[in-house]
Coordinates of N, CA and C in Angstrom, one line a residue:
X1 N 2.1 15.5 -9.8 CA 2.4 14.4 -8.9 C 1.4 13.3 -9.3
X2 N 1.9 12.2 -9.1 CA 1.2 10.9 -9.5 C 0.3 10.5 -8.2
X3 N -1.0 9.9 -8.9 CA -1.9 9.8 -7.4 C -1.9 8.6 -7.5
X4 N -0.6 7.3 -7.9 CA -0.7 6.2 -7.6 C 0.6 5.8 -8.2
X5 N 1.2 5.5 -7.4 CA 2.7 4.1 -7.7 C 2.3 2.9 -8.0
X6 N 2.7 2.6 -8.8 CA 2.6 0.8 -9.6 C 4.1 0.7 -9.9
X7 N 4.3 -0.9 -9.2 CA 5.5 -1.4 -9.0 C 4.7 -2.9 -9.8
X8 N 6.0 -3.3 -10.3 CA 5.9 -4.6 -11.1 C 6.7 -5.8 -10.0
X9 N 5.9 -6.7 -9.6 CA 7.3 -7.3 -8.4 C 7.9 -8.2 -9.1
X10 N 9.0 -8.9 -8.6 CA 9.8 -9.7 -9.1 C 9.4 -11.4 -8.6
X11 N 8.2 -11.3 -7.9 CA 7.6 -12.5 -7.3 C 5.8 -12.6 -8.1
X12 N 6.0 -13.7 -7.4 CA 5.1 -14.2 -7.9 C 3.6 -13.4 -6.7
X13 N 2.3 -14.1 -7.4 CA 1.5 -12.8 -6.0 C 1.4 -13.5 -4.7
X14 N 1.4 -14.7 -4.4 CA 1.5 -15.2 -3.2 C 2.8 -14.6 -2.9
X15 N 3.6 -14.5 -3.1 CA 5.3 -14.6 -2.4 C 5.1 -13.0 -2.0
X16 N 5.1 -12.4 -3.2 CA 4.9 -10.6 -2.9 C 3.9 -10.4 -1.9
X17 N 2.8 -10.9 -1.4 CA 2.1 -10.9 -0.1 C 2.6 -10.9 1.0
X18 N 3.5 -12.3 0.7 CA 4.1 -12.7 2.1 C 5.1 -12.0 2.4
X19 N 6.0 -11.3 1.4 CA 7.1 -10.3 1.5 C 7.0 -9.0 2.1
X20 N 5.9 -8.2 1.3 CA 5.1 -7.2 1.9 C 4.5 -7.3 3.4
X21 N 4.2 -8.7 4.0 CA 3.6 -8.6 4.8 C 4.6 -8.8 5.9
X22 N 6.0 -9.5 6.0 CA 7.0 -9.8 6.9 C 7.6 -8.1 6.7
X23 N 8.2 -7.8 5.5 CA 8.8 -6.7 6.1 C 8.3 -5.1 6.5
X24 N 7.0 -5.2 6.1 CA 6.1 -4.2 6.9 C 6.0 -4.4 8.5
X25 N 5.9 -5.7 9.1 CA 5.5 -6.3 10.1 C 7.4 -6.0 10.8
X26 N 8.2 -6.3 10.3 CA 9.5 -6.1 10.7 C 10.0 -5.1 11.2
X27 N 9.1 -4.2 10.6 CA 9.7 -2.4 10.6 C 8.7 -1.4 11.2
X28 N 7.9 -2.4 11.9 CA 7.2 -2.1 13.1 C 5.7 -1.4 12.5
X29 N 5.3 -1.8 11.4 CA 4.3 -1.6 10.8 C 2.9 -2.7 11.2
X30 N 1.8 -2.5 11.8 CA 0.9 -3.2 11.7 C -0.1 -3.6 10.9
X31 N -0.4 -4.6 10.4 CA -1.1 -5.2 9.5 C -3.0 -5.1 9.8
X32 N -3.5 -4.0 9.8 CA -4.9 -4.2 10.1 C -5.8 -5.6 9.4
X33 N -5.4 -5.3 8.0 CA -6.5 -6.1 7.4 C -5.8 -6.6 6.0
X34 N -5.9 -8.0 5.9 CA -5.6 -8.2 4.1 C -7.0 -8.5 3.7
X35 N -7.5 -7.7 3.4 CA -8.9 -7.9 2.4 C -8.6 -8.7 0.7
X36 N -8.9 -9.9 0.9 CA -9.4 -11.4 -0.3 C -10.1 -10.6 -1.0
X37 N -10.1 -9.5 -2.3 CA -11.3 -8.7 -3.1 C -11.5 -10.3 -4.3
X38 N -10.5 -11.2 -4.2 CA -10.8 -12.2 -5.8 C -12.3 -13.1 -4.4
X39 N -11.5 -13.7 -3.4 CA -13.1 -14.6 -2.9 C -14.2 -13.6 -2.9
X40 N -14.1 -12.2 -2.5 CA -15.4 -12.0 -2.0 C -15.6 -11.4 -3.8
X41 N -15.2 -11.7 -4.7 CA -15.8 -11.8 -5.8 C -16.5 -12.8 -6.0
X42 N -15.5 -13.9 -6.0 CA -16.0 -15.4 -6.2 C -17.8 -15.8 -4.9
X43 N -17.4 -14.9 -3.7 CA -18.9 -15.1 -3.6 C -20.0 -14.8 -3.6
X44 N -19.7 -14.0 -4.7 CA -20.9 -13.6 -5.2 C -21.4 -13.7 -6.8
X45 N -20.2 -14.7 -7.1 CA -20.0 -15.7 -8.5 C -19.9 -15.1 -9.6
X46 N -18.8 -14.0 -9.0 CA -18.1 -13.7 -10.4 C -16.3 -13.7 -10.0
X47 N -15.8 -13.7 -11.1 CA -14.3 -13.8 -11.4 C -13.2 -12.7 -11.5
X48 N -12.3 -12.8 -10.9 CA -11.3 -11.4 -11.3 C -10.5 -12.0 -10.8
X49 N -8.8 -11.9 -11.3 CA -8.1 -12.1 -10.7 C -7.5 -12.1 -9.1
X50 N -6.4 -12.9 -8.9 CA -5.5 -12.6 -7.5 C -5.7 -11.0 -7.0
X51 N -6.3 -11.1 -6.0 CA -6.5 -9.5 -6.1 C -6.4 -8.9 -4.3
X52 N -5.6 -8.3 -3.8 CA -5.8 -8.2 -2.3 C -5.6 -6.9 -1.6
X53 N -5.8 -6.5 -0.6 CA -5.8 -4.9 -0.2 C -5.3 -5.0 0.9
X54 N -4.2 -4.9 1.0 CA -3.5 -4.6 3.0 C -3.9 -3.3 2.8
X55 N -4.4 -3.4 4.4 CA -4.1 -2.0 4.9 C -3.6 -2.2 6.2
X56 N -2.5 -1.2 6.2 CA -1.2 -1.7 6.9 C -1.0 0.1 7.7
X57 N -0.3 0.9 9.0 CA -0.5 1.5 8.9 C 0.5 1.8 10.6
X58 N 0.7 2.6 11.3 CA 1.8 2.3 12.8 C 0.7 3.1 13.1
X59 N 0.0 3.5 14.4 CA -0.8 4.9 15.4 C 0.4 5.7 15.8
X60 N 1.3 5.0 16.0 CA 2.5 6.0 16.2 C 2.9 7.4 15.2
X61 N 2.5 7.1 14.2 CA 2.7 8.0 13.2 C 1.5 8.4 12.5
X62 N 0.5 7.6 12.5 CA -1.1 8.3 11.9 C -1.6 9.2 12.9
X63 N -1.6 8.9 14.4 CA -2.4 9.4 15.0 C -1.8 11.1 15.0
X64 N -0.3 11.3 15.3 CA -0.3 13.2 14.9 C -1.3 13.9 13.8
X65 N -1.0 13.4 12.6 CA -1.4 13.5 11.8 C -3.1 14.1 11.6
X66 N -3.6 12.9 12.4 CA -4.8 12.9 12.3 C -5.4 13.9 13.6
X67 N -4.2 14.4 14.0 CA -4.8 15.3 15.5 C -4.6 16.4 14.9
X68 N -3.8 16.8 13.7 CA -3.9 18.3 13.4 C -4.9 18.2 12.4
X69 N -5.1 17.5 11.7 CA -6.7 17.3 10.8 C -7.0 15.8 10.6
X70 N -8.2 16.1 11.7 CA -9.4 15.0 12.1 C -9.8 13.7 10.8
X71 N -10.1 14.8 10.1 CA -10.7 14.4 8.5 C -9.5 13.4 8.0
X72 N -8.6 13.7 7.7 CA -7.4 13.2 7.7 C -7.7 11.7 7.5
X73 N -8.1 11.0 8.8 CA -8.7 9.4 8.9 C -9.1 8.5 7.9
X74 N -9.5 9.6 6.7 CA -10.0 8.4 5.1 C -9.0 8.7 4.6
X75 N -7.6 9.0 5.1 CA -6.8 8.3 4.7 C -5.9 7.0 4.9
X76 N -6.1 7.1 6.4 CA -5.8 6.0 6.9 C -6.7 4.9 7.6
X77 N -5.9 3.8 7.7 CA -4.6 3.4 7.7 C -4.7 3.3 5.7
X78 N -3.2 3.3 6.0 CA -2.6 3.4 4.4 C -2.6 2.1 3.7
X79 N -2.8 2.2 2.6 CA -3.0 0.5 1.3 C -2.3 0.3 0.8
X80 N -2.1 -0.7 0.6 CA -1.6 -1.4 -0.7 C -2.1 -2.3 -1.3
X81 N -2.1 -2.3 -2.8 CA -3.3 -3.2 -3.5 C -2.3 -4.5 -4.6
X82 N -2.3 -5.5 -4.1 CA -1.2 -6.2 -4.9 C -2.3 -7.2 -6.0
X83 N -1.9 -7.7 -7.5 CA -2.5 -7.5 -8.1 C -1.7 -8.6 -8.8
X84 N -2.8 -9.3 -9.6 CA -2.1 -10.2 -10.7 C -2.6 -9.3 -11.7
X85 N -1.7 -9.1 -12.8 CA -1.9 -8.1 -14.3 C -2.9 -9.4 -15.4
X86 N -3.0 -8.4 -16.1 CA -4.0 -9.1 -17.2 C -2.7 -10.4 -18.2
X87 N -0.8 -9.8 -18.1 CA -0.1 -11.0 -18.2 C 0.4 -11.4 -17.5
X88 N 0.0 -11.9 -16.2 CA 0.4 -12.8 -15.0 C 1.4 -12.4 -13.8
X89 N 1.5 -11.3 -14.4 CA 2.9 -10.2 -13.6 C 2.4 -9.7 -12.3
X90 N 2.6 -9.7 -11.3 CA 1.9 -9.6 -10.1 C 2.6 -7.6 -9.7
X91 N 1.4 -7.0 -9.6 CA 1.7 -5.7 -9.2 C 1.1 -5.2 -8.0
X92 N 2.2 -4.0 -7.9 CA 1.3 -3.4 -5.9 C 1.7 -1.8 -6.5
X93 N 0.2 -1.5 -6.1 CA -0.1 -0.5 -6.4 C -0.5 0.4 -5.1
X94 N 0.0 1.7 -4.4 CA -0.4 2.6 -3.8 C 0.1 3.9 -3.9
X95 N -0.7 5.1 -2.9 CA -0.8 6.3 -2.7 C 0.0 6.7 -2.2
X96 N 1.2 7.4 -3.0 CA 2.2 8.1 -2.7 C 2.0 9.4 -1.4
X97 N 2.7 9.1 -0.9 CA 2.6 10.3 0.1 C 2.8 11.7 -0.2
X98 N 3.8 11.7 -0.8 CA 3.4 13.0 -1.7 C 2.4 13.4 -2.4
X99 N 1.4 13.0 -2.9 CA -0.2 12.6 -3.5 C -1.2 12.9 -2.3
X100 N -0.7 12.7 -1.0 CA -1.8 13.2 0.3 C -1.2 14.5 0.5
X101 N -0.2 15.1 0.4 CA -0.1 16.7 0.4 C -1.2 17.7 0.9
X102 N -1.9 18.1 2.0 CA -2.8 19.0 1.8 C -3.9 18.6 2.0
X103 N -4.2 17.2 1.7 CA -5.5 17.0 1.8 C -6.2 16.7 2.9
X104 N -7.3 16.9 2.8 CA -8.5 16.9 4.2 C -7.9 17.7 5.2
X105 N -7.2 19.2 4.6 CA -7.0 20.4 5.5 C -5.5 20.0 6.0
X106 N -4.9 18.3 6.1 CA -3.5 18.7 6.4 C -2.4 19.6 6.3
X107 N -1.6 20.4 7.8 CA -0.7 21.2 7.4 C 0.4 20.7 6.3
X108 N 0.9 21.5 5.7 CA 1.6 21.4 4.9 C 2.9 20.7 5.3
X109 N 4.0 19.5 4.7 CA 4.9 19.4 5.0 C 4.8 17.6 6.0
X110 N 3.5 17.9 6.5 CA 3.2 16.7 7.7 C 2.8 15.2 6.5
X111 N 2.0 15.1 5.6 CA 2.4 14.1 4.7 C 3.4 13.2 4.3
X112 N 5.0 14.1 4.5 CA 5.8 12.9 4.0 C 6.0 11.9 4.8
X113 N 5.8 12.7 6.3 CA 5.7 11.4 7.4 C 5.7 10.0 7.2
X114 N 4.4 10.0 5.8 CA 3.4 8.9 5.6 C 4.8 7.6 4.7
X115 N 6.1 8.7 3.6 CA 6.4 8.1 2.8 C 7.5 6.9 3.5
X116 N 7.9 7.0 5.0 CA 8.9 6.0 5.6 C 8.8 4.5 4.8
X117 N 7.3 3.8 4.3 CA 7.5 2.6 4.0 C 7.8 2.4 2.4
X118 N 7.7 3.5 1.7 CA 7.4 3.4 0.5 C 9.3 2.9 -0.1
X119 N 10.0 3.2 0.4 CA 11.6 2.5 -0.4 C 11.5 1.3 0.3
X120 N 10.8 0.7 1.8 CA 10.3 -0.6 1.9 C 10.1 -1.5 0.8
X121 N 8.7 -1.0 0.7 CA 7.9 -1.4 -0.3 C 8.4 -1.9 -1.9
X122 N 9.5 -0.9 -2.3 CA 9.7 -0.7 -3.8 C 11.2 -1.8 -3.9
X123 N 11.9 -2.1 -2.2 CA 13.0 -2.6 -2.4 C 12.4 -4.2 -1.8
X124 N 11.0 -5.0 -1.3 CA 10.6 -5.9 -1.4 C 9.9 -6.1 -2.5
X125 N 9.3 -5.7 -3.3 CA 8.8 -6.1 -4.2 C 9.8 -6.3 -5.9
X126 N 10.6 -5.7 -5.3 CA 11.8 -5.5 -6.7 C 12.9 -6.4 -6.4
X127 N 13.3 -7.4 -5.3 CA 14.2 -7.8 -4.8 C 15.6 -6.6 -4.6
X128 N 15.6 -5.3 -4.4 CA 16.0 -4.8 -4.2 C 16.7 -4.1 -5.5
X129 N 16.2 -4.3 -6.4 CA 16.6 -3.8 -8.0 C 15.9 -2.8 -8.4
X130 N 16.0 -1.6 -8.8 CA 15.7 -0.3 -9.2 C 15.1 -0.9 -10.3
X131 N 13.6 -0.4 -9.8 CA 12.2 -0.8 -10.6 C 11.4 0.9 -10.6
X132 N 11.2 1.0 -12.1 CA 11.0 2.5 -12.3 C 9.1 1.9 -12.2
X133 N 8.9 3.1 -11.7 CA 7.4 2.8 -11.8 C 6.3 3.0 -12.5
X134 N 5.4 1.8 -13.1 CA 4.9 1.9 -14.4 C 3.5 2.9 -14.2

């Protein structure tokens, strides 16, 4: 099992932000935090690409989760890391739910819970075009 999906989007990285961020927000997903990792590079005067981290995540669905194992919580809320590539191609990269399987003592089976946004995800960032993942 792969401990990370990388999707290539079909937008540019501003637009794939904003896409990601309406139809998570649509489908009743809450937007905790978009963490800026390129400013809080730049303030501290160094360079790296468009670089940003939602963490995006419902209590409706973490908190079971996290009642049958506690520990559970450094997994959530769940990321996404959207990315300008080294050629300009803007990617979003996260943790497949299948990939949390088991971990931090979770019962078995209770993880896929996690995967509801992930055909979201792969069908906004692809414009809805079967994008194998790199």
């Amino acid at each position: 099992m792969a401990e990370t999906t990388k999707l290539e989007s079909a937008y540019s990285f501003a637009e794939t932000l904003q896409r990601l961020r309406s139809a998570l927000e649509g489908k009743g997903f809450t937007i905790f935090a978009a963490i800026d990792q390129r400013e809080a590079a730049r303030s501290v005067g160094l360079g790296m690409p468009p670089t940003t981290l939602l963490v995006y995540g419902n209590p409706k669905g973490g908190t079971p989760l996290m009642l049958a194992a506690p520990d559970f919580g450094l997994e959530l809320p769940l990321k996404l890391l959207v990315r300008e590539g080294p050629d300009g191609k803007t990617l979003v990269v996260y943790t497949p739910a299948a990939a949390l399987e088991g971990k931090h003592g979770l019962p078995a089976g209770l993880a896929g819970k996690l995967g509801a946004a992930e055909p979201l995800i792969d069908a906004t960032v692809t414009g809805g075009k079967a994008s194998a993942p790199r």
